[in-house]
Amino acid sequence: MTDAGGAAPAGQADWRAALAREPAVLVTGAAGFIGFHLCALLLDAGLPVVGIDNLNDYYDPALKQARLALLRRRTGFFFERADLADAAAIGAAFDRHRPRRVVNLAAQAGVRYSLENPRAYADSNLTGFLNLLEACRHARVGHLIYASSSSVYGGNRKLPFSARDGVDHPVSLYAATKKANELMAHAYADLYGLAATGLRFFTVYGPWGRPDMAYWLFTDAILDGRPIKVFNEGRMARDFTHVDDVVEAVARLIVTPPAPQPDYDRLAPDPSTSWAPHRVFNIGNDRPETLTDMIAILERATGRTAEKIMAPMQPGDVERTWADVGPLRAAVGFSPSTPLDAGLGGFVAWMKDWRAERVR
């Protein structure tokens, strides 16, 4: 049986064995949140991992250094400090390691920050991604997996969000750059046969997360007894997706490269597939949860009541996200399912340990 893109899905039981047979994997953004967890999973599977990161200061570099320190202790991990916007440095790293599988998780993240510093998004998400595509092309990489974002759905109102639907109305520059990445990757798939899989992540959370995300900001404030700012009066819903589920989905997809779909109907186009070796998947929990529910879970997990300051919707935000993950499940026999209360409970426990460690 094959998925819609023509690739044989990795079964529930054999994906780890298939992964163990892979060559070294190059992961950009290795010191980032998802990158760190993915590198750890791949190392656990016995794969050598080449990590690339520029260790920028978009958020506390100490957190990135701490993640990187844990990876550096692992056998089989090799690190290159480089910026995707530096074409020469990226090309040299590819020449040294000659990767066959690449996972691009490096990007300038954040919707609100794109209003303050738009040029950072052009440098990292556009120029940087082009440099990566060129490096993959010249190194004859067999499969590129790259991070897109649920933000590409922008002004869409049809729920759940489906990768089969058009996404031509972004409401932030960040979202526009991520949609551009999908278009760029498809062009390279068509022109050069570079098999590429785009992943639209939906509100990823968990231990070692990002300090600019709401769940981190809220937990930190609640533990300190500070008020939290709740946008759109709390009438927001997100498809919260635990990082362990995310990296398992990525790992399964590493061994499921897309194949061209020769019977692709160009008169009734499906944006998630192509006649070229390119696919796009949602990576979400298939369950939107309200911001007020998330806060209630954090209050229970911390044993404290949050002081809330209600605020209006912010520019670039959307009110609700919800991932259709049926195509992912069909392709790899898996989709995220960690309940939010369990995932946030684990995060709060980690956060308390992290804060205590910082005080020492």
PDB file of N, CA, C and O in Angstrom, residues 7 10 95 176 215 236 274 294 337:
ATOM      1  N   ALA A   7       4.741   6.993  -1.798  1.00  0.00           N
ATOM      2  CA  ALA A   7       5.762   6.388  -0.949  1.00  0.00           C
ATOM      3  C   ALA A   7       5.128   5.356  -0.037  1.00  0.00           C
ATOM      4  O   ALA A   7       4.024   5.526   0.446  1.00  0.00           O
ATOM      5  N   ALA A  10       5.722   3.918   6.546  1.00  0.00           N
ATOM      6  CA  ALA A  10       6.441   3.173   7.573  1.00  0.00           C
ATOM      7  C   ALA A  10       5.422   2.652   8.571  1.00  0.00           C
ATOM      8  O   ALA A  10       4.671   3.415   9.148  1.00  0.00           O
ATOM      9  N   ASP A  95      29.804  19.892   2.439  1.00  0.00           N
ATOM     10  CA  ASP A  95      30.963  19.245   1.826  1.00  0.00           C
ATOM     11  C   ASP A  95      31.667  18.319   2.811  1.00  0.00           C
ATOM     12  O   ASP A  95      32.137  17.240   2.441  1.00  0.00           O
ATOM     13  N   ALA A 176       3.964  34.309   5.747  1.00  0.00           N
ATOM     14  CA  ALA A 176       4.293  34.464   4.331  1.00  0.00           C
ATOM     15  C   ALA A 176       5.621  33.810   3.995  1.00  0.00           C
ATOM     16  O   ALA A 176       5.769  33.184   2.927  1.00  0.00           O
ATOM     17  N   TYR A 215       2.538  29.156  26.771  1.00  0.00           N
ATOM     18  CA  TYR A 215       2.535  28.202  27.884  1.00  0.00           C
ATOM     19  C   TYR A 215       3.731  28.414  28.809  1.00  0.00           C
ATOM     20  O   TYR A 215       3.618  28.267  30.026  1.00  0.00           O
ATOM     21  N   MET A 236      -9.407  32.236  22.474  1.00  0.00           N
ATOM     22  CA  MET A 236      -8.462  31.699  21.492  1.00  0.00           C
ATOM     23  C   MET A 236      -8.425  30.191  21.686  1.00  0.00           C
ATOM     24  O   MET A 236      -8.567  29.691  22.803  1.00  0.00           O
ATOM     25  N   SER A 274       1.846  16.464  -5.346  1.00  0.00           N
ATOM     26  CA  SER A 274       2.382  17.025  -6.588  1.00  0.00           C
ATOM     27  C   SER A 274       2.802  15.920  -7.536  1.00  0.00           C
ATOM     28  O   SER A 274       3.002  14.770  -7.138  1.00  0.00           O
ATOM     29  N   MET A 294      -6.207  25.875  28.839  1.00  0.00           N
ATOM     30  CA  MET A 294      -4.778  25.726  29.076  1.00  0.00           C
ATOM     31  C   MET A 294      -4.369  26.376  30.400  1.00  0.00           C
ATOM     32  O   MET A 294      -3.616  25.801  31.189  1.00  0.00           O
ATOM     33  N   SER A 337      -1.100  12.547  19.802  1.00  0.00           N
ATOM     34  CA  SER A 337      -2.292  12.262  20.612  1.00  0.00           C
ATOM     35  C   SER A 337      -2.114  12.556  22.097  1.00  0.00           C
ATOM     36  O   SER A 337      -3.001  12.244  22.887  1.00  0.00           O
TER      37      SER A 337
END
